[in-house]
mmCIF file of C-alpha atoms in Angstrom:
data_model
loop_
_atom_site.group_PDB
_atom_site.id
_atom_site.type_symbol
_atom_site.label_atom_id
_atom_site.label_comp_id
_atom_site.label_asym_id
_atom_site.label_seq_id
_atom_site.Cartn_x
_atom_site.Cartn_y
_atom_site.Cartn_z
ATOM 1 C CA UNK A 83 0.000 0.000 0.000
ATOM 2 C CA UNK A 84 2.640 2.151 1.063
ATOM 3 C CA UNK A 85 4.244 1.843 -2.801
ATOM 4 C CA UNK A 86 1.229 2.707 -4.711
ATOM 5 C CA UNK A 87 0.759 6.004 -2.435
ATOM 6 C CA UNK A 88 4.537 7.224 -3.613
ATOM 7 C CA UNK A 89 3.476 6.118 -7.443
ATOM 8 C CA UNK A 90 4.294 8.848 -9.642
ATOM 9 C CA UNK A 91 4.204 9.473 -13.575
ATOM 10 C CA UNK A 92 7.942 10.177 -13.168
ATOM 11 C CA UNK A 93 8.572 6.936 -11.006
ATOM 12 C CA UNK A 94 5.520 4.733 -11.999
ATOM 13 C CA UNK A 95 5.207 1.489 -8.987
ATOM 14 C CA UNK A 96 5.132 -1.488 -11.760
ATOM 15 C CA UNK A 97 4.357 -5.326 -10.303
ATOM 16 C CA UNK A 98 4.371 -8.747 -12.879
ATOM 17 C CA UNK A 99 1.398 -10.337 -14.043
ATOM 18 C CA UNK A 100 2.774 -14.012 -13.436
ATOM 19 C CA UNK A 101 0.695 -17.099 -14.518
ATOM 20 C CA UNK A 102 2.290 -20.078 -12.472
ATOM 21 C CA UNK A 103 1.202 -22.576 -14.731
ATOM 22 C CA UNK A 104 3.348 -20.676 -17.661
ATOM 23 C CA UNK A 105 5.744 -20.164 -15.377
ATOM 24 C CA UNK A 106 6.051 -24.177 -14.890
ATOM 25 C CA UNK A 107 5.693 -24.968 -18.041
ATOM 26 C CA UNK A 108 8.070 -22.714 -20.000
ATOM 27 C CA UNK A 109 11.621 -22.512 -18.196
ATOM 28 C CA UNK A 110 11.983 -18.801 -20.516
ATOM 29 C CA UNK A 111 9.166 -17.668 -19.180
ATOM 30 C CA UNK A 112 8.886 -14.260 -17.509
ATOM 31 C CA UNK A 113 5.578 -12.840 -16.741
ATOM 32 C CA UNK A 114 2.552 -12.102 -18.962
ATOM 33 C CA UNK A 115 2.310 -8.083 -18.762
ATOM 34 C CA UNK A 116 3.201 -5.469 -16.386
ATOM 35 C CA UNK A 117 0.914 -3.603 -14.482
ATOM 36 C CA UNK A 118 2.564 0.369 -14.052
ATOM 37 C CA UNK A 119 0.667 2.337 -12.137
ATOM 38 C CA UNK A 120 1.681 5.778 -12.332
ATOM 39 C CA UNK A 121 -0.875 7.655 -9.912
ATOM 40 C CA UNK A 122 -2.851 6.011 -6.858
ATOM 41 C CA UNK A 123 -4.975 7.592 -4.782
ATOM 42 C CA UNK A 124 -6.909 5.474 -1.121
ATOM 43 C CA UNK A 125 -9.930 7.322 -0.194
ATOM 44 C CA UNK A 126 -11.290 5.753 2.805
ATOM 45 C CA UNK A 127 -15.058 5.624 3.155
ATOM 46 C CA UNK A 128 -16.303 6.414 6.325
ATOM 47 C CA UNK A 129 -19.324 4.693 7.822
ATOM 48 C CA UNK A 130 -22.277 5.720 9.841
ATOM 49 C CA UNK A 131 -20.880 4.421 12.906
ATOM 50 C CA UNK A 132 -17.353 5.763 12.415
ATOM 51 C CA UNK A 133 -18.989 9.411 12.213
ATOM 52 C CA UNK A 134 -20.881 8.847 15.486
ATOM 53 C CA UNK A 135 -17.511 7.458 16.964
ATOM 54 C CA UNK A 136 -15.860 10.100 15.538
ATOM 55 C CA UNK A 137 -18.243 12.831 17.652
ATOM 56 C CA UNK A 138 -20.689 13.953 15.430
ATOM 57 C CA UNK A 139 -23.739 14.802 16.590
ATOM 58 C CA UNK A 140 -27.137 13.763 14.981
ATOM 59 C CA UNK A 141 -30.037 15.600 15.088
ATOM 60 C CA UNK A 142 -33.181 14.171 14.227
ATOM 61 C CA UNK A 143 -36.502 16.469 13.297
ATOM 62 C CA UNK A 144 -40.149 14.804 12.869
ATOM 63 C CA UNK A 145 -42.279 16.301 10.697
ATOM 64 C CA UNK A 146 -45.833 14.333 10.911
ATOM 65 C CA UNK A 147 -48.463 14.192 7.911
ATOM 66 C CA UNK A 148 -51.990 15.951 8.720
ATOM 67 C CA UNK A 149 -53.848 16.318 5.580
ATOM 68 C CA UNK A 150 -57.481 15.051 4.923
ATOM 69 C CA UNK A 151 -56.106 12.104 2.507
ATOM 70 C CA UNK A 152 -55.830 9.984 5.613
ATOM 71 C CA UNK A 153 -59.753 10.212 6.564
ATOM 72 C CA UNK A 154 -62.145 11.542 9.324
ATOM 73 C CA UNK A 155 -60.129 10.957 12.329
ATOM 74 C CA UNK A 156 -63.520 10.017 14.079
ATOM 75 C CA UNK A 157 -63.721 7.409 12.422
ATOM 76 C CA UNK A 158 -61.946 3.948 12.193
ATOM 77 C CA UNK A 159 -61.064 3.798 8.970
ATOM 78 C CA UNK A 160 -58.794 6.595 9.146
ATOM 79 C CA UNK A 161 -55.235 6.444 10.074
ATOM 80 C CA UNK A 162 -55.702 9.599 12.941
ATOM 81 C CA UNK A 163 -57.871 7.666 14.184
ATOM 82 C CA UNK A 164 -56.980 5.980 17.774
ATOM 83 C CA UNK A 165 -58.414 2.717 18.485
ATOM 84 C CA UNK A 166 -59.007 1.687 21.859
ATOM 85 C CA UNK A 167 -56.272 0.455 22.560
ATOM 86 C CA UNK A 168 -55.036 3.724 21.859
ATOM 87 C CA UNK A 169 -52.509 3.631 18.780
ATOM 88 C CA UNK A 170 -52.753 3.790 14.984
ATOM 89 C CA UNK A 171 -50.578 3.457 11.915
ATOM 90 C CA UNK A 172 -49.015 6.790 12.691
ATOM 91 C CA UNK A 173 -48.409 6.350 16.224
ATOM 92 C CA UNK A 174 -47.067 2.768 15.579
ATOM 93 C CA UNK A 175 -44.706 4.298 13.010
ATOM 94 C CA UNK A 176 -43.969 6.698 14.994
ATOM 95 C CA UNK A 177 -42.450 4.165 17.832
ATOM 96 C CA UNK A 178 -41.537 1.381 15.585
ATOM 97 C CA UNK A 179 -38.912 4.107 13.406
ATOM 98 C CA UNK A 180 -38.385 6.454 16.857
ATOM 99 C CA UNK A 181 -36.654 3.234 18.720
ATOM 100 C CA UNK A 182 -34.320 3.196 16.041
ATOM 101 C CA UNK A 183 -32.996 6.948 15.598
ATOM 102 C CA UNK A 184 -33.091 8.009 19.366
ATOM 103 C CA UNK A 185 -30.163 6.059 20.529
ATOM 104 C CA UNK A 186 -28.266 8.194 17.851
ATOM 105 C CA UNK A 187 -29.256 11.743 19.296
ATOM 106 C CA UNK A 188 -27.671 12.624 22.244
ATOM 107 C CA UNK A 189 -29.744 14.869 24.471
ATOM 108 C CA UNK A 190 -32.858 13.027 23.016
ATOM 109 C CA UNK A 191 -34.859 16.095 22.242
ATOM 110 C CA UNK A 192 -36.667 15.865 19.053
ATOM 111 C CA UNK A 193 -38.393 19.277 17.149
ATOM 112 C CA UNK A 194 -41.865 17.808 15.906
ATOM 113 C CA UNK A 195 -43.540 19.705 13.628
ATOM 114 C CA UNK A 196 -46.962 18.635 11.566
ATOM 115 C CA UNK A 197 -48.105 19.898 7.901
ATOM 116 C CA UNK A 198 -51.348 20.616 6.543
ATOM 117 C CA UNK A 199 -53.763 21.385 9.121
ATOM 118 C CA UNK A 200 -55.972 24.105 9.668
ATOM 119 C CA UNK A 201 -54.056 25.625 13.276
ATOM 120 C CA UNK A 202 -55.726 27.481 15.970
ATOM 121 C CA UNK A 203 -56.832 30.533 16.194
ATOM 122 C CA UNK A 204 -56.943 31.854 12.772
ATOM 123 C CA UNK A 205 -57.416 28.414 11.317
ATOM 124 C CA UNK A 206 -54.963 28.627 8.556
ATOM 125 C CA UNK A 207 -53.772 25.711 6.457
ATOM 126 C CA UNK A 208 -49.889 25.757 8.019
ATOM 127 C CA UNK A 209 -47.144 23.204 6.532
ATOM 128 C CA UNK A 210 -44.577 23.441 9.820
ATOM 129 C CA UNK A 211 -46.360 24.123 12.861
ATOM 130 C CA UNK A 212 -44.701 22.857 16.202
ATOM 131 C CA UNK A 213 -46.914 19.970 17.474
ATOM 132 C CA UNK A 214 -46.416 21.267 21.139
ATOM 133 C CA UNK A 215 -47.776 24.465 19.817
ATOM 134 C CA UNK A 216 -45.064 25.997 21.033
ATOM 135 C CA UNK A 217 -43.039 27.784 18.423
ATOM 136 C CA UNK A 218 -40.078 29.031 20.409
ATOM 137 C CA UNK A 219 -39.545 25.010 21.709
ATOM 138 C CA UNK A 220 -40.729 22.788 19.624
ATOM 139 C CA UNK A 221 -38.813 20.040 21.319
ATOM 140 C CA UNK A 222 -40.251 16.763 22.474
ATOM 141 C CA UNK A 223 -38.835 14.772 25.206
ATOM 142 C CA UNK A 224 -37.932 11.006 23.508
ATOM 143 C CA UNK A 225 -40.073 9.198 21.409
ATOM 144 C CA UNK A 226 -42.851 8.988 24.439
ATOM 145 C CA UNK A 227 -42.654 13.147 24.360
ATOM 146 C CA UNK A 228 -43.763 12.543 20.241
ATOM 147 C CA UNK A 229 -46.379 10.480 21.156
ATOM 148 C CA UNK A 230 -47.879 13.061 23.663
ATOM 149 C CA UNK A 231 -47.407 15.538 21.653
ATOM 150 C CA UNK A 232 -49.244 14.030 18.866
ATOM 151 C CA UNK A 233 -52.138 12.674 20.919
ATOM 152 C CA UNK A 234 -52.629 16.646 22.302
ATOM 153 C CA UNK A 235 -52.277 18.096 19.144
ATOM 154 C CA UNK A 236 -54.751 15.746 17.285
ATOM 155 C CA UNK A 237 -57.973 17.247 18.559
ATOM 156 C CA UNK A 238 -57.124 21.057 18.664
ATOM 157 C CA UNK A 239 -56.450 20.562 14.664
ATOM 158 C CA UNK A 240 -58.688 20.276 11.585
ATOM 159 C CA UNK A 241 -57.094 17.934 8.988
ATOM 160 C CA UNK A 242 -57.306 19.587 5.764
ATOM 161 C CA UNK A 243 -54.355 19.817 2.797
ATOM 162 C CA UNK A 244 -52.326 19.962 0.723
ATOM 163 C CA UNK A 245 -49.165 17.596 1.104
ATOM 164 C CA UNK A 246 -46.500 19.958 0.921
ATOM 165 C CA UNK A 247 -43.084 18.642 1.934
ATOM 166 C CA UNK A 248 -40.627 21.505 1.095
ATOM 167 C CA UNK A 249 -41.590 23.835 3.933
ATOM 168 C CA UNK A 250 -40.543 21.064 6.393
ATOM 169 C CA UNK A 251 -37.297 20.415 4.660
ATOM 170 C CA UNK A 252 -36.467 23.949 3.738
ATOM 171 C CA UNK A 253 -37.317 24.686 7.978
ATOM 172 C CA UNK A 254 -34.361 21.986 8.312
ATOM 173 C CA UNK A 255 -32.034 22.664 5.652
ATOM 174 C CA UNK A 256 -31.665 26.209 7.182
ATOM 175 C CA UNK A 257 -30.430 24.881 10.505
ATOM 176 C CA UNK A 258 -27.957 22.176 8.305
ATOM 177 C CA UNK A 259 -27.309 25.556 6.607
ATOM 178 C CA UNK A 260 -26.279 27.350 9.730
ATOM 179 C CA UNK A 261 -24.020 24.598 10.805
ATOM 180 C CA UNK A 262 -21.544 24.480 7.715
ATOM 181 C CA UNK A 263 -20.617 27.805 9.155
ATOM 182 C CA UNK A 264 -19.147 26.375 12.649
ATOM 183 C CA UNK A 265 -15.206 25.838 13.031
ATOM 184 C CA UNK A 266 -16.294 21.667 13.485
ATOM 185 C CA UNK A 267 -18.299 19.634 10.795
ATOM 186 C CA UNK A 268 -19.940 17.989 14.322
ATOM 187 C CA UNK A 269 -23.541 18.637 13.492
ATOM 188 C CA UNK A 270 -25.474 15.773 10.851
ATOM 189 C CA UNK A 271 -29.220 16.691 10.571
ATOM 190 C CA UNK A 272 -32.008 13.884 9.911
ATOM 191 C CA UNK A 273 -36.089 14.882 9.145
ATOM 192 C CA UNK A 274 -37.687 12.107 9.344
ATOM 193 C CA UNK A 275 -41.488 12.277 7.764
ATOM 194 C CA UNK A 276 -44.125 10.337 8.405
ATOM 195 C CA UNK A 277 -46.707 10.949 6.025
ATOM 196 C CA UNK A 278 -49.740 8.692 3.911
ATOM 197 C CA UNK A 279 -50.913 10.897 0.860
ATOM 198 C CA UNK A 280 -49.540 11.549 -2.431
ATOM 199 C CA UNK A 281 -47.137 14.570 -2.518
ATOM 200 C CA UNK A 282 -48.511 17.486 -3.558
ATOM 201 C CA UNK A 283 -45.834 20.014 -4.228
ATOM 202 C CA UNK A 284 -43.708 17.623 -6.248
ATOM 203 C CA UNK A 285 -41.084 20.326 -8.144
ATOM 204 C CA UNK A 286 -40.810 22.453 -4.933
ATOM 205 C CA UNK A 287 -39.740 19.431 -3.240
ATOM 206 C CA UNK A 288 -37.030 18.288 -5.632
ATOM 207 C CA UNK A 289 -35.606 21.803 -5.344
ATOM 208 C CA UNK A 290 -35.602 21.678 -1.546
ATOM 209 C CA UNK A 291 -34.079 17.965 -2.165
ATOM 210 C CA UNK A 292 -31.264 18.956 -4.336
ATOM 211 C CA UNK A 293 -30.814 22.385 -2.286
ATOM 212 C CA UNK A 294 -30.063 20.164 1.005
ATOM 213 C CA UNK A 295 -28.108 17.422 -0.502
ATOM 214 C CA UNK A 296 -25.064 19.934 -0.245
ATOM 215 C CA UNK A 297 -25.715 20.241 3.356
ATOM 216 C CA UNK A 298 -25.137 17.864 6.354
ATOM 217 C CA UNK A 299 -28.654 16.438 6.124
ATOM 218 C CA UNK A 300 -30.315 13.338 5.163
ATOM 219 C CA UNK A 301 -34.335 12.635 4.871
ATOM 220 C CA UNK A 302 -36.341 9.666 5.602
ATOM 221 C CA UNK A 303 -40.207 8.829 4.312
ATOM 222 C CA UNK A 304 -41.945 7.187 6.147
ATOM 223 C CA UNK A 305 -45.408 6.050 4.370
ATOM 224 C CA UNK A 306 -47.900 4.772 6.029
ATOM 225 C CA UNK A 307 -51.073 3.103 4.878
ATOM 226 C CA UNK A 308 -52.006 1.956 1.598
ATOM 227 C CA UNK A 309 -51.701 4.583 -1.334
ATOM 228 C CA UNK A 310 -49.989 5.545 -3.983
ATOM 229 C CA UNK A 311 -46.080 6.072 -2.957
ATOM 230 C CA UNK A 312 -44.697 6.470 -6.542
ATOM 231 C CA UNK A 313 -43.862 9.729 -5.982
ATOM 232 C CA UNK A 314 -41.825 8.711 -2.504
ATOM 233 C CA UNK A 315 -39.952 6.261 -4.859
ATOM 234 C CA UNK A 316 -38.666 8.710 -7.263
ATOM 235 C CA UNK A 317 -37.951 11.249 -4.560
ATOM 236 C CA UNK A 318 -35.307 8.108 -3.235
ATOM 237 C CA UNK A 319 -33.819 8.083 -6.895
ATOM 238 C CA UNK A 320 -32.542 4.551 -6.412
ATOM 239 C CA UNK A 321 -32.147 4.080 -10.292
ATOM 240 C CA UNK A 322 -30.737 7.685 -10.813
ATOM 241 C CA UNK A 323 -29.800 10.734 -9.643
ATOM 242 C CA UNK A 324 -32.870 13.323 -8.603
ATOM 243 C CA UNK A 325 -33.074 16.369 -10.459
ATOM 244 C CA UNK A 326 -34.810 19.821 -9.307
ATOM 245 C CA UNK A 327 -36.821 21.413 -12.125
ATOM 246 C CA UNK A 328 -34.649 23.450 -13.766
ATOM 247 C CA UNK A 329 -32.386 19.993 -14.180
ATOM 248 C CA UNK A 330 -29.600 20.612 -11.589
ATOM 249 C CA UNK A 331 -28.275 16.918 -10.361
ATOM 250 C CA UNK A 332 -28.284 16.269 -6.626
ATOM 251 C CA UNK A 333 -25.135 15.793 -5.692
ATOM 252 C CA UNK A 334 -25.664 13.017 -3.212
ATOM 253 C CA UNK A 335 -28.747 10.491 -2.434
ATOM 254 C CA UNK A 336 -30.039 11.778 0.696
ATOM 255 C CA UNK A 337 -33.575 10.354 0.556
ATOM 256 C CA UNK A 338 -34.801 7.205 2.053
ATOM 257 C CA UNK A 339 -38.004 5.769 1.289
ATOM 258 C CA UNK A 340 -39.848 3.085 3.665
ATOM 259 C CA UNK A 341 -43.097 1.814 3.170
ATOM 260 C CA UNK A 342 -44.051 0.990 6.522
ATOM 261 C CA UNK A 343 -46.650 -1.819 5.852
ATOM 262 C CA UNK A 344 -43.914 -3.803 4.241
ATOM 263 C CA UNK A 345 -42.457 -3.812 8.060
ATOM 264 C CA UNK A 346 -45.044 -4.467 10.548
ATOM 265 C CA UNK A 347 -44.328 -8.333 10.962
ATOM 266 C CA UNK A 348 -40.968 -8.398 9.557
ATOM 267 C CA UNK A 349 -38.069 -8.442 12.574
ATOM 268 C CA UNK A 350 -36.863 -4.684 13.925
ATOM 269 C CA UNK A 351 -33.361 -5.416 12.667
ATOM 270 C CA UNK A 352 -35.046 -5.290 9.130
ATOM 271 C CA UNK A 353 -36.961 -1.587 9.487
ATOM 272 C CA UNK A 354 -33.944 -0.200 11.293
ATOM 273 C CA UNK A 355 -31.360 -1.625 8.317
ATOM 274 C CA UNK A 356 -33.902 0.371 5.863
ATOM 275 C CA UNK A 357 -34.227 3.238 7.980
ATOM 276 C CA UNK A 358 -30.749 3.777 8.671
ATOM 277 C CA UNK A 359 -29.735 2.835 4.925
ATOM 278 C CA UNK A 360 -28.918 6.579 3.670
ATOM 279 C CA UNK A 361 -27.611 8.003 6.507
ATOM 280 C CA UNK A 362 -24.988 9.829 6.319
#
């Protein structure tokens, strides 16, 4: 390793191709090529645990789906809606995906923010409005803080539309912003979104995308229910790179689709593998 790092175009590192059988078989045999390698570079790859080994500090945002698409909370068939029991499809998300991404943030305290819902007092459609209702702390305390959170929020709110996601990542991306300007590269932002509908502000949301794919950030989907995902898909840009509008390439893949249903029964090792597959 050490001789490929000093290769140079002036003094190229050059090794033998040998083929022992030849070399057996012919007693003027010498080698079968030369390999000359006259620039090497080693780039190591870090991994998602060697960041959080090395110090840097994740910090996770929820940002909770509360359009109309997901049905009359009063009644059963709609995923607000919370059975006797007390949960939902949300609420179980919620948990199932929160278990997995707490461990990573060290003080624990998550901002949780809903979209489209009519808000108290003016009753204004709003597309990042702190579930706590409390705009100058919108943290929650752990996962179980969420959950509260979302269970007091649910009846001061009209569900109504549409599914905007670019409020909620620009609202990010300008705190992932405002850490690329610290001395340390310590900080690694994460919005996780839980939503069911079919995205409504599709090219504002590929902007937003490519826009935070320079920055120290990383999104994860979270659908829940049964519709029409498509549009999650191509915002993951698995099979190619995501474009914004105007055609400008995302530099990076910092989407993560998961279609929640798909993990109910399967084991938690499975749902946190997807979760945590884009991050950083």
């Amino acid at each position: 390793m050490t001789q490929l790092k000093e290769a140079s175009r002036s003094s190229p590192v050059e090794f033998e191709c040998i083929n022992e059988k030849k070399r057996q078989k012919k007693k003027g045999y010498k080698n079968s090529g030369v390999v000359s390698v006259k620039q090497c570079e080693i780039t190591v790859e870090c991994t998602f645990l060697d960041y959080i080994m090395g110090g840097c500090q994740l910090n996770f945002t929820v940002g909770v789906d509360f359009t109309s698409s997901s049905g009359d909370l009063l009644f059963p068939d709609s995923l607000h809606y919370i059975s006797p029991n007390g949960v939902n499809e949300y609420l179980t998300a919620i948990w199932s995906v929160g278990v997995v991404v707490q461990d990573y943030d060290a003080d624990k305290m998550f901002p949780a923010f809903g979209f489209g819902a009519q808000i108290p007092p003016q009753w204004q459609v709003s597309h990042e409005f702190p579930m706590n209702f409390s705009p100058s702390n919108p943290y929650c305390k752990g996962i179980q803080g969420i959950v509260e959170a979302y269970r007091a929020c649910l009846p001061q709110i009209k569900l109504y539309g549409p599914t905007n996601f670019s409020p909620i990542i620009n609202h990010v991306a300008r705190f992932a912003a405002a850490a690329t300007q610290q001395q340390t590269a310590s900080q690694y932002f994460v919005l996780l979104i839980i939503t069911d509908g079919v995205i409504t502000d599709l090219d504002e949301t590929r902007q937003a995308i490519v826009n935070a794919a320079k920055l120290p950030m990383s999104i994860i989907i979270v659908g829940v229910g049964g519709a029409d995902f498509s549009a999650m898909e191509f915002l993951d840009s698995d099979s190619g790179a995501l474009r914004s509008p105007s055609g400008e390439v995302a530099n990076r893949d910092i989407v993560q689709f998961v279609p929640f249903r798909q993990f109910q029964n399967a084991p938690k090792e499975a749902l946190a593998q997807c979760v945590l597959a884009e991050i950083p």
